[in-house]
Every structure is written in structure tokens, then in C-alpha cells.
Coordinates of C-alpha atoms in Angstrom, one line a residue:
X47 CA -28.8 4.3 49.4
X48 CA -27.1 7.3 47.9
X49 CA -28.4 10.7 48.8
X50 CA -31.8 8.9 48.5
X51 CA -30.9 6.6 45.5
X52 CA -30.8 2.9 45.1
X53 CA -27.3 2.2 43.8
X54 CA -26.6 -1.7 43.1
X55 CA -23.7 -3.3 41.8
X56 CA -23.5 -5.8 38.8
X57 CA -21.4 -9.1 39.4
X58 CA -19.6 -10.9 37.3
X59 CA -20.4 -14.8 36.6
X60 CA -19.3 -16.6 40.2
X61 CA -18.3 -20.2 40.8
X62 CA -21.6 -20.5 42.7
X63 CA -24.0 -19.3 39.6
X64 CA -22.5 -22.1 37.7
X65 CA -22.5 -26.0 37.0
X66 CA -20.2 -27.9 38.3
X67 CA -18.1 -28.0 35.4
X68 CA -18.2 -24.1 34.9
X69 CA -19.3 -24.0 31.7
X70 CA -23.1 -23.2 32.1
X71 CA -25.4 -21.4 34.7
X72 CA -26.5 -23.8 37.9
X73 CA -30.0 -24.4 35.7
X74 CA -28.3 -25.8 32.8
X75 CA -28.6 -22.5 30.9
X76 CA -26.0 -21.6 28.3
X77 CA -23.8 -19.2 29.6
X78 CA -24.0 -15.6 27.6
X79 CA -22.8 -14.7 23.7
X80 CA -22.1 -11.8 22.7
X81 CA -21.2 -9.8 19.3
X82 CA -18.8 -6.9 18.7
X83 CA -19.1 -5.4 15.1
X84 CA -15.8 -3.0 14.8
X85 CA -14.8 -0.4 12.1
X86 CA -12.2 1.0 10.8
X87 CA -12.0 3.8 7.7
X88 CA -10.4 3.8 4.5
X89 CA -9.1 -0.1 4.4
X90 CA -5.6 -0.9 4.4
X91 CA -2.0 -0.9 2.8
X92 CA -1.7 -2.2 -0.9
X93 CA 1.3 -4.6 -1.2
X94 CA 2.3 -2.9 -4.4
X95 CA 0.8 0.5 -5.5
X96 CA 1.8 -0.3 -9.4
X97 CA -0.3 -3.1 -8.9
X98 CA -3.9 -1.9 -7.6
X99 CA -5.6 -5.1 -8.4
X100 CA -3.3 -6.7 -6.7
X101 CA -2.9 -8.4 -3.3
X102 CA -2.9 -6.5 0.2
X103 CA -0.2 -6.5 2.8
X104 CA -3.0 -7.1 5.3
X105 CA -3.0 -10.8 4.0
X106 CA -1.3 -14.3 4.8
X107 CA 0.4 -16.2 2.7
X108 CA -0.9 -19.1 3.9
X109 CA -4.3 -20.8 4.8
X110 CA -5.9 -22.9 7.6
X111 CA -4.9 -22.9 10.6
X112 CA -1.1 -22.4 10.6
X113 CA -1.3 -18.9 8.6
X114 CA 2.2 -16.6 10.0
X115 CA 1.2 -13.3 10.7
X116 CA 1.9 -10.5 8.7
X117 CA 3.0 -7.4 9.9
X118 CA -0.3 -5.9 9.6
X119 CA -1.5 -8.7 11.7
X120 CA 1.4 -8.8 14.6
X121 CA -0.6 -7.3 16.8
X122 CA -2.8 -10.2 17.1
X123 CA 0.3 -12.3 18.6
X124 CA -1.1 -12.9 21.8
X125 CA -4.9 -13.8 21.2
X126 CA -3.7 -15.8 17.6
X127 CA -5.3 -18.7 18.6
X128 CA -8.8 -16.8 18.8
X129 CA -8.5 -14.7 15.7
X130 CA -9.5 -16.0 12.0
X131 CA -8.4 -14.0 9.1
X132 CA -10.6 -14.0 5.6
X133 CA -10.0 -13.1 2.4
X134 CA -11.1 -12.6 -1.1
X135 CA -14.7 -11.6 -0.1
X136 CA -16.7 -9.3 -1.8
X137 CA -19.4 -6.8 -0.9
X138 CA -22.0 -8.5 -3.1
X139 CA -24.5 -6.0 -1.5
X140 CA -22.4 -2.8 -3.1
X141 CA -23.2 -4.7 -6.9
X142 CA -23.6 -2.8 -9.4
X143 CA -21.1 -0.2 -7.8
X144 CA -22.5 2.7 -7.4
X145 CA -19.7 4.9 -4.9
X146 CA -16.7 4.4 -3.0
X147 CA -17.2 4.0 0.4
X148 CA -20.7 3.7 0.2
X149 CA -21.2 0.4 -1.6
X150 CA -18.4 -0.9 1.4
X151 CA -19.9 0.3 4.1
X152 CA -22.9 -2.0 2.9
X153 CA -20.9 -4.9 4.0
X154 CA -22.0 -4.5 7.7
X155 CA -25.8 -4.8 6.7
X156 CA -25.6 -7.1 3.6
X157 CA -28.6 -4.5 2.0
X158 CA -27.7 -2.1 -1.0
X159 CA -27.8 1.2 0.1
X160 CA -30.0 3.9 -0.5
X161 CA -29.2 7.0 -2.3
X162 CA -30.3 10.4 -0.7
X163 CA -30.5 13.8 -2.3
X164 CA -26.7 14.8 -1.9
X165 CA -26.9 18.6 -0.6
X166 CA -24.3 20.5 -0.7
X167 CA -22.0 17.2 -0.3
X168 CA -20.9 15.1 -3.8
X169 CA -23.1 12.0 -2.2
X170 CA -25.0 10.7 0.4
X171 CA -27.0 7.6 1.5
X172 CA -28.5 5.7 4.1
X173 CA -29.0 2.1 4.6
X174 CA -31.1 -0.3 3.4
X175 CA -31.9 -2.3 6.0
X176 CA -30.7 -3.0 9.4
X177 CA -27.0 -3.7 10.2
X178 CA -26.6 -7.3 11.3
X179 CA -25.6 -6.4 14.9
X180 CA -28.7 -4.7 15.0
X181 CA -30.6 -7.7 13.9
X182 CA -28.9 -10.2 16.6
X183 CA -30.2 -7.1 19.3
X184 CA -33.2 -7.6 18.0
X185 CA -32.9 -11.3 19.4
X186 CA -31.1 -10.7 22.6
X187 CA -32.2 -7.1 23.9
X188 CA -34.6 -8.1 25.6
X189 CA -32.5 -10.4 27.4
X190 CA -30.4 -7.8 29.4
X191 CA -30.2 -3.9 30.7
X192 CA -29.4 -2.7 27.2
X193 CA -30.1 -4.0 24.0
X194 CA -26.7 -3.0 22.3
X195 CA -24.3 0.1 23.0
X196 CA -22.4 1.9 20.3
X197 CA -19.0 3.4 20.6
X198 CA -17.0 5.6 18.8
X199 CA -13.0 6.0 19.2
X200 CA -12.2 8.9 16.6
X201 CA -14.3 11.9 16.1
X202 CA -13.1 12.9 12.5
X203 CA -16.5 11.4 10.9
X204 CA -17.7 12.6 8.0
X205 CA -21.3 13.7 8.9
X206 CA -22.2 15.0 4.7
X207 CA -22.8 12.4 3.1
X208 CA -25.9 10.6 4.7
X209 CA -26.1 7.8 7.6
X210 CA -24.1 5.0 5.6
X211 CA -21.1 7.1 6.4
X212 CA -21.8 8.8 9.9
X213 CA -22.9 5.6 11.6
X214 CA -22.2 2.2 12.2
X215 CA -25.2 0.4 13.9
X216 CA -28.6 1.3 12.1
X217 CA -31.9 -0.6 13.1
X218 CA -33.7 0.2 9.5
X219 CA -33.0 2.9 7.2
X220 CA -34.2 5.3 8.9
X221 CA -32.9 4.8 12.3
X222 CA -29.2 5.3 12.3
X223 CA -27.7 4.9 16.1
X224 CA -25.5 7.7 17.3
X225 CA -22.3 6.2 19.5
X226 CA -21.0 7.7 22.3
X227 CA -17.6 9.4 21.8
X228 CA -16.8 10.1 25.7
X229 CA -15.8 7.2 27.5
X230 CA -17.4 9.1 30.8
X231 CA -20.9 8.8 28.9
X232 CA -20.2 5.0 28.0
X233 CA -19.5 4.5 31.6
X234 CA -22.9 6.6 33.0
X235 CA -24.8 4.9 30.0
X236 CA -23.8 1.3 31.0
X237 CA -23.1 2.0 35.0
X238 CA -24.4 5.1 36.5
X239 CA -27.9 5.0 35.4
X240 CA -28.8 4.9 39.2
X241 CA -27.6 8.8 40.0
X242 CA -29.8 11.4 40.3
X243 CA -30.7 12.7 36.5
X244 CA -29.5 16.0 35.6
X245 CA -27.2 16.1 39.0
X246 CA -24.3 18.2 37.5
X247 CA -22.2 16.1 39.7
X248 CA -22.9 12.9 37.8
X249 CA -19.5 12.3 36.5
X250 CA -18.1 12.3 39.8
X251 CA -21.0 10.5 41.7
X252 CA -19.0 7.1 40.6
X253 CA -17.9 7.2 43.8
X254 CA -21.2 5.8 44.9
X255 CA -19.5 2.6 43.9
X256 CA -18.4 2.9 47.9
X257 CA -21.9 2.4 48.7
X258 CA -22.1 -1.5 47.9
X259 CA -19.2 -2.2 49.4
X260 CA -20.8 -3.3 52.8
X261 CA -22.9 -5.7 50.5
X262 CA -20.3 -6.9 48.7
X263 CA -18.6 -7.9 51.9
X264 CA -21.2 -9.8 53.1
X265 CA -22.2 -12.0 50.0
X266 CA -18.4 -12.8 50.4
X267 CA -18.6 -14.3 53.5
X268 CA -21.4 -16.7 51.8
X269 CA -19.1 -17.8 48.9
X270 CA -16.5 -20.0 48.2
X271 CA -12.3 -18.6 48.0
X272 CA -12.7 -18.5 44.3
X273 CA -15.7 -16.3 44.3
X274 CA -14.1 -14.1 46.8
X275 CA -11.3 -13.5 44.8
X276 CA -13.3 -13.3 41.5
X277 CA -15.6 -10.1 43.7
X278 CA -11.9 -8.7 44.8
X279 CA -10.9 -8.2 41.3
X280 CA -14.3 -7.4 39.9
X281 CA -14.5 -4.5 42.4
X282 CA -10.8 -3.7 41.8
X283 CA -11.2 -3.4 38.0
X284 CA -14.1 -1.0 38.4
X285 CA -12.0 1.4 40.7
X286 CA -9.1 1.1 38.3
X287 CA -11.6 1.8 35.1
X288 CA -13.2 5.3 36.7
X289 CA -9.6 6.3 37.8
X290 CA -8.6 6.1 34.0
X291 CA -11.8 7.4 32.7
X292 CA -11.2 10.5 35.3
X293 CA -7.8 10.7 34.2
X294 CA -8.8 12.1 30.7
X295 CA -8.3 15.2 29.9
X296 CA -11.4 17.3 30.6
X297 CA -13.7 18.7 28.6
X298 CA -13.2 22.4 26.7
X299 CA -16.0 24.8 26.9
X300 CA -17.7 24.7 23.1
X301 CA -21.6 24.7 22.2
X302 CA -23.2 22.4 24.2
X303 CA -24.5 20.8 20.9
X304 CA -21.1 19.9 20.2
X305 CA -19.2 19.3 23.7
X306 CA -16.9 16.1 23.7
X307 CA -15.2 14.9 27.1
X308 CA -13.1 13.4 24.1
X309 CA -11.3 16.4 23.5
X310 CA -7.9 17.2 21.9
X311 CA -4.7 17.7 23.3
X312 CA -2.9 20.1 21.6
X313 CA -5.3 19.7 18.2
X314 CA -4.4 15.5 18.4
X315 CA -7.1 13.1 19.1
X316 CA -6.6 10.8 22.7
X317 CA -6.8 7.6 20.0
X318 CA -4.9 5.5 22.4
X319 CA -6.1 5.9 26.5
X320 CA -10.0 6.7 24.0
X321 CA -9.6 3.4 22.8
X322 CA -8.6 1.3 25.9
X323 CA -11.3 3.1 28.4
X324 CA -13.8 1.7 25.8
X325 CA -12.5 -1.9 25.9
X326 CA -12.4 -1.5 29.7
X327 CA -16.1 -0.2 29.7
X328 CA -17.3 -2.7 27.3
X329 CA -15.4 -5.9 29.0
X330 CA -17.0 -4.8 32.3
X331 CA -20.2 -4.4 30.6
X332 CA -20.2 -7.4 28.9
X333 CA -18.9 -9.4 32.2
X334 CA -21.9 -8.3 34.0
X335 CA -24.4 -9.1 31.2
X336 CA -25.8 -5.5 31.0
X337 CA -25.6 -5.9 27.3
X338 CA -24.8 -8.6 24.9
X339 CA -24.6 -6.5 21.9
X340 CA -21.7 -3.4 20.7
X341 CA -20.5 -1.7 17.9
X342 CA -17.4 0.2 17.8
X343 CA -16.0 2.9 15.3
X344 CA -12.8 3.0 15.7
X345 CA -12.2 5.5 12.4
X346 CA -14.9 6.8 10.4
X347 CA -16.0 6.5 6.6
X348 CA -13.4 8.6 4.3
X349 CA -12.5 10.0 7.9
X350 CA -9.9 12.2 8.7
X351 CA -8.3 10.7 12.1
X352 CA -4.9 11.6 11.6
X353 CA -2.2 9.6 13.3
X354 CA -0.3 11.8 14.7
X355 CA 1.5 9.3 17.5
X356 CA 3.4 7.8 13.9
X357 CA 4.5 11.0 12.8
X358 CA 1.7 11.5 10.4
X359 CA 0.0 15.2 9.6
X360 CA -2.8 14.3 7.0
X361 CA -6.0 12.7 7.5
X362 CA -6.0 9.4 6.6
X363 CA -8.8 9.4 3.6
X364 CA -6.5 11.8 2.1
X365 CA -3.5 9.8 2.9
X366 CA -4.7 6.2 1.7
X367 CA -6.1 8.2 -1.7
X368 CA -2.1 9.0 -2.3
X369 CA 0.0 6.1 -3.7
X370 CA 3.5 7.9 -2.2
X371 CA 2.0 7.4 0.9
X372 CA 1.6 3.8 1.0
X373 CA 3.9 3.4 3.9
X374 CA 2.2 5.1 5.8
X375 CA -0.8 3.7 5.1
X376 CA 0.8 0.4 6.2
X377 CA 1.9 1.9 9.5
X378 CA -1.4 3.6 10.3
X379 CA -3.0 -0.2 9.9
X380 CA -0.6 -1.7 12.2
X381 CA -1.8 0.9 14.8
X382 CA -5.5 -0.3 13.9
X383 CA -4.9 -3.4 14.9
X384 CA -3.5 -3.0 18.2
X385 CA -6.2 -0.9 18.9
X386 CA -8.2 -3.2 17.9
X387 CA -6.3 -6.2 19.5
X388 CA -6.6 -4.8 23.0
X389 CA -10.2 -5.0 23.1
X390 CA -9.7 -8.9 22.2
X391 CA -7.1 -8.9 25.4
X392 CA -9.0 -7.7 27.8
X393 CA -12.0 -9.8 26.4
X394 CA -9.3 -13.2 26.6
X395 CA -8.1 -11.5 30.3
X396 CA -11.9 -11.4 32.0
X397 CA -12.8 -15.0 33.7
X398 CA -16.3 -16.5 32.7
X399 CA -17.1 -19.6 34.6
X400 CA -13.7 -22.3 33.2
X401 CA -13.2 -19.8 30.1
X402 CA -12.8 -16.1 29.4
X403 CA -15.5 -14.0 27.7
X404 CA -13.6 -14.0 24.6
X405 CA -14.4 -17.8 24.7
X406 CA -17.9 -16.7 24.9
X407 CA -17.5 -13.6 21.9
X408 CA -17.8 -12.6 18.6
X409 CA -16.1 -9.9 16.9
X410 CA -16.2 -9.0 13.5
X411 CA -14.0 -6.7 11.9
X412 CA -13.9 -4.8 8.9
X413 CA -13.2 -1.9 6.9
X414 CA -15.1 -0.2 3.9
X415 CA -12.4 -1.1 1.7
X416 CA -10.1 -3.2 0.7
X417 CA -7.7 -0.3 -0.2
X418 CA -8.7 3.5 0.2
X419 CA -6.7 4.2 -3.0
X420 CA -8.8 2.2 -5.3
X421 CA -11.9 1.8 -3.4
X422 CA -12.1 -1.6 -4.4
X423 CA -14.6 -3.7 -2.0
X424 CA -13.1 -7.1 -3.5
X425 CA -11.1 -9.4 -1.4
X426 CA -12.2 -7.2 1.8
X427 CA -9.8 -7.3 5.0
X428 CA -11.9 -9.1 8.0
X429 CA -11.4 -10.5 11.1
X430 CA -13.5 -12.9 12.9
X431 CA -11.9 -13.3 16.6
X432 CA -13.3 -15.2 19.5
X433 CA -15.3 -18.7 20.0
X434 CA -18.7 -17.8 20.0
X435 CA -19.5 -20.0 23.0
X436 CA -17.6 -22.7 21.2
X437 CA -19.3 -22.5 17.6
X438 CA -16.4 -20.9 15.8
X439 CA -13.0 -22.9 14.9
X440 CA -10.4 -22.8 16.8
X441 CA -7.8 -22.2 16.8
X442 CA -8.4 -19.6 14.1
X443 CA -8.0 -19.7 10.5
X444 CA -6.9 -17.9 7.6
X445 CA -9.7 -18.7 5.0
X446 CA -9.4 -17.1 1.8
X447 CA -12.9 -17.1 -0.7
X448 CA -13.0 -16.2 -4.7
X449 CA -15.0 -13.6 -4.2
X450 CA -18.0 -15.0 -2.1
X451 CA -20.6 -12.9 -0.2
X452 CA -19.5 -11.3 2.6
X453 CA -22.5 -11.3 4.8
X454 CA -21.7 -14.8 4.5
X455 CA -19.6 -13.3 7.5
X456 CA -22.1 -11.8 9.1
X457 CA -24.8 -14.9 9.2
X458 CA -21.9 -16.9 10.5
X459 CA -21.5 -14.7 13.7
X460 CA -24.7 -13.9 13.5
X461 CA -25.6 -17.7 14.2
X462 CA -22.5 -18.2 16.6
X463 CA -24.9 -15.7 18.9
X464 CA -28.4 -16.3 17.5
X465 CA -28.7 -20.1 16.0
X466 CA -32.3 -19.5 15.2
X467 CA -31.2 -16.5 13.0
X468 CA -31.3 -18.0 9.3
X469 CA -30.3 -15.3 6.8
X470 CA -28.8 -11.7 7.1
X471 CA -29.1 -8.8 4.3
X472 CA -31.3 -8.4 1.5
X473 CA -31.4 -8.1 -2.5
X474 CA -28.0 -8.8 -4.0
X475 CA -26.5 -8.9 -0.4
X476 CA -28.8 -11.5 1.1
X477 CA -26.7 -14.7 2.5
X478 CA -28.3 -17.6 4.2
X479 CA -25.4 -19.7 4.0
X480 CA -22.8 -19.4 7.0
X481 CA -19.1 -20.4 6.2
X482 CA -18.3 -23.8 6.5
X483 CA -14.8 -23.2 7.3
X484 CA -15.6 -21.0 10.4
X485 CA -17.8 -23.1 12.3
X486 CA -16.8 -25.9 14.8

């Protein structure tokens, strides 16, 4: 008890939950899946601007399983074996074309989007149906804490032009899902929920962590070396996680309608130590099956993050709509993908029974784009990294389509979490036939 409040501690997976062979719970049970839909703005480097219907850097030369990475891809070095490349798909839910970055960011719910009244802004729409992490929540959620969590890494969102663009995760058309830009409010949304509400010591009550400790020593003494060292890290991954969370830099005192513990330093966005608490939050989470279910956005719709750690001044909408800039187009997506290749490190670095939870993960990966500067949303830049609890091939792949459906994609990870789900999308986006080439 902490000043009169249950706390309680989530565990990881032990040795003594498990069969004997530590690849399923002591019932026979499957262990967990889970699904991680991650965005980034504005797509990525053309490999010759005089050419805009041409190939992107982003791509390998070769395919199957022996693909060399390109630069773009580099960052995936370590966790190559997990990580599937795929080209040449196209949004078939964005045809006809209608605009930009609003028929690409169809891609994450296979449904054509819907047009709204514009405003004051050039465009604006929502979406037509649920995006397909949304619909594997559906499944799960009631399986865990949470249903799903969404997480954002850069604030420079475009909030004008309707839903499609502001939000990642939407249940139906009209339920878009707001993500949590703070890493402190990830961690309370996932961790704390056992503090006193409206204590305005909440973001330092993680300390009740403290509390459990005196448990935690005692179920130690009832399990074997292995789980013992398994709680020591758990417990010491947690301490280290609220140490970087409270190393942040604090809050500024704006409106409370628009306060962000995700502040600036010196007008530049945290991209970097933002991005990494995240992973942290959402490893733990997912390691102690509070939820099953995330979405991350890294960089928004025709957002403005600028990347200011390469040098860069502009936002990067403006920058990948400017065919001098190219190069730095390039550099900015190398960045991407380390952000985004952490978060498939510390998935790969959390044991799960003889695997990893990566082992036991999805992630898909996309942009709403193939290139900002022609707003093409043919022969889209994906990744599919992890084994979905062994459904997915592996080592990965490059796989390259002429011009199939991406929520192809999307049923295919879909089903790695979900096999009953059968179909994802709707209208010209609707797939109900998974790729061949990704499944084990």
C-alpha cells in the first residue's frame, strides 16, 4: 500500500509460467502476439530526381532473402534477420487519386478516405473505416489492461486538414485516436494507473515502484536462478526507464490545452531521447502483456519535424517537395530508420520464454508516400520486421510486387496476430489475400 493505494507490479514471462520447452505458457497456451503499426511523413529519397517515376534509394537491388542493405536500410544491420523489405505496392485504396497525402495515408486502413468540408485549409478528410491495428484490438483488447496505446514522437502534425492526417490509429471514421506525445503520460497511462487521480505529484509518485519490492523479494525466493535473474533485470529496466523519462527536459508553462512534457530545447524537438523512452515504455509494456496492440507516429502527414541534429533548418514536407534537396531527404530517412530500428532492438533485447518478444512481434512500417516530391503512392516503402510468433519468414526478405494491394500487407500481419481475421479494408482497398512470400 501507497498512501492508501494498491500499487502492484507487472512481471515479465518467467521460466516457471512456461512449458518445458519455453515456448508456450504451462497450459499449453500460445505465448502473446503483438502488432506495432509505425509512421513516418513525407516518404523517402528519390534515387534520381530527373527521374520521378523512377526507382527509390530506399530499395534493394536484390530479392529473397539475401537482399544487401541499402544505405537507407543500414540501420537495420543488427535485427536484419527479423526485418522484410517490400516493394512495388500500391495504395489500391487511394484509386482514383484524389490528394496527396491523403489517398497514402489510406494505406494503414485499406478504406478510401472520406472527403470533409475543407475550412479554411486546401483539404481535409477522415477515414473510411478502421485502421487495421485497430481492427486486430478489436480481437485482442479484451485480452489485456489496454486494448492498444498510441504514441507520437514528433509534434509538428498538421491538425487542418481532417483526421486522415492528424492521426494514426482510428476505430471508424469517426473515431480518430489521439497519441500521447509525453513519454511521462505513456508511462502513467501504461504503469501508474494505481496513483491517486488528480495527485499533482503523479509524475513523481513512480517511486512507489519501491513499494513491491518486498514482494518481489519473496516470490524470488520461490523461483528458480533463471527467474531470479529475469525479476533482477525486469525491476532494473523499470528504474532505468523512469530515470530517463525524468531526465527530460521539463515542461514550459503554455495553456493547459496545449502543455507538452515533450517540449523544445532551444526551438528543436527531443526526436532522439522522445523516441527511445517510447520504445523503452512500449517493450516494457508489451513484456508484461498490459497491451498487445500500438501505434507509433514517428513524423506526421506533410509534417514539419525538422531535423535539426543533421544540420537541416526546413521542415521536412517543404524539404522532400524540393528536388535540390534530395540529399537531404536521403539523410533525414536514414535518421528514420534508426529511430525506427531501435524500437526493433529493444523488442529483439527483451527475453520471452527461449525467444525475445520480437520473435513474438509484428511491426509494420510505412510512410504516405513513396516520394514527398511526387506524391506518388506506387511502389510504397514498407517494412515488415519481427516473427509474428513464428508465422512470418525468416530470416526476412526483400519482396518486391507489380503493383499489388497493399493491405495485402496489412491482412498478412493482421493474421500473423489474429489467424481468424480474414480480410482487412474496404471498397477498392479491400484484401483478403495475405502474401505468400511473407508467411512461414
Amino acid at each position: 500500500m501507497v498512501g492508501g493505494t494498491m500499487v502492484a507490479l507487472a512481471l515479465p514471462p518467467l521460466e516457471a509460467m512456461l512449458d518445458a520447452h519455453g515456448e508456450a505458457w504451462a497450459d499449453g497456451s500460445e505465448l502473446p502476439r503483438r502488432l506495432v503499426s509505425w509512421f513516418w511523413g513525407n516518404g523517402v529519397a528519390l534515387a534520381d530526381v530527373g527521374n520521378p517515376g523512377g526507382p527509390l534509394r530506399f530499395a534493394p537491388a536484390q530479392t529473397g532473402p539475401g537482399y544487401s542493405l541499402t544505405p537507407q536500410l543500414e540501420p537495420f544491420a543488427a535485427v536484419r534477420d527479423y526485418v522484410s523489405v517490400l516493394t512495388g505496392y500500391r495504395v489500391s485504396a487511394s484509386f482514383p487519386l484524389r490528394r496527396g497525402h491523403h489517398d497514402g495515408t489510406a494505406m494503414f486502413s485499406g478504406h478510401p478516405f472520406i472527403e470533409l468540408p475543407p475550412g479554411s485549409a486546401n483539404y481535409a478528410s477522415k477515414f473510411g473505416g478502421p485502421s487495421f491495428d485497430q481492427v486486430v484490438a478489436d480481437r485482442l483488447g479484451g485480452q489485456t489492461f489496454l486494448p492498444s496505446v498510441q504514441l507520437r514522437v514528433s509534434k509538428r502534425v498538421v491538425t487542418s486538414e481532417g483526421p486522415s492526417l492528424e492521426f494514426l490509429s482510428h476505430k471508424g471514421p469517426e473515431q480518430p485516436l489521439p497519441a500521447i506525445q509525453d513519454p511521462r503520460e505513456a508511462w502513467e497511462r501504461l504503469f501508474a494507473s494505481f496513483t491517486v487521480p488528480d495527485d499533482p505529484e503523479k509524475p513523481h509518485r513512480m517511486a512507489a515502484l519501491d513499494a513491491v519490492l518486498e514482494d518481489t523479494a519473496q516470490l524470488k525466493a520461490r523461483v528458480g536462478t533463471a527467474d531470479r535473474l529475469r525479476l533482477d533485470a525486469h525491476l532494473a529496466a523499470v528504474e532505468q526507464l523512469r530515470s530517463q523519462i525524468d531526465a527530460l527536459a521539463p515542461s514550459c508553462e503554455i495553456p493547459p490545452q496545449t502543455a507538452q512534457s515533450n517540449d523544445d530545447i532551444d526551438g528543436n524537438e527531443q526526436l532522439e531521447p522522445v523516441n527511445r523512452a517510447m520504445a523503452e515504455v512500449l517493450a516494457l509494456a508489451f513484456a508484461c502483456d498490459i497491451t498487445r496492440v500500438a501505434s507509433i507516429q514517428f513524423s506526421g502527414s506533410v509534417g514539419y519535424t525538422v531535423f535539426h541534429m543533421l544540420g537541416q533548418n526546413m521542415g521536412h514536407h517543404d524539404l522532400t517537395h524540393d528536388a535540390g534537396q534530395n540529399e537531404a531527404v536521403d539523410a533525414s530517412t536514414i535518421y528514420t530508420m534508426q529511430m525506427l530500428a531501435y524500437l526493433c532492438e529493444r523488442l529483439m533485447q527483451t527475453p520471452e520464454g527461449a525467444g525475445n518478444l520480437l520473435d513474438n512481434s509484428v511491426i509494420f512500417a510505412g510512410s504516405d508516400a513513396s516520394s514527398g516530391l511526387t506524391h506518388a503512392v506506387t511502389d510504397m516503402p514498407i517494412i515488415v520486421a519481427g516473427r509474428g510468433g513464428g508465422s512470418l519468414t525468416h530470416p526476412g526478405i526483400h519482396h518486391r510486387s507489380d503493383g499489388a494491394n497493399t493491405s495485402d500487407i496489412l491482412l498478412t500481419c493482421a493474421k500473423a496476430v489474429c489467424p481468424e481475421i480474414t480480410g482487412i479494408g474496404g471498397g477498392a482497398g479491400h484484401s483478403s489475400t495475405p502474401v505468400s512470400a511473407l508467411q512461414a
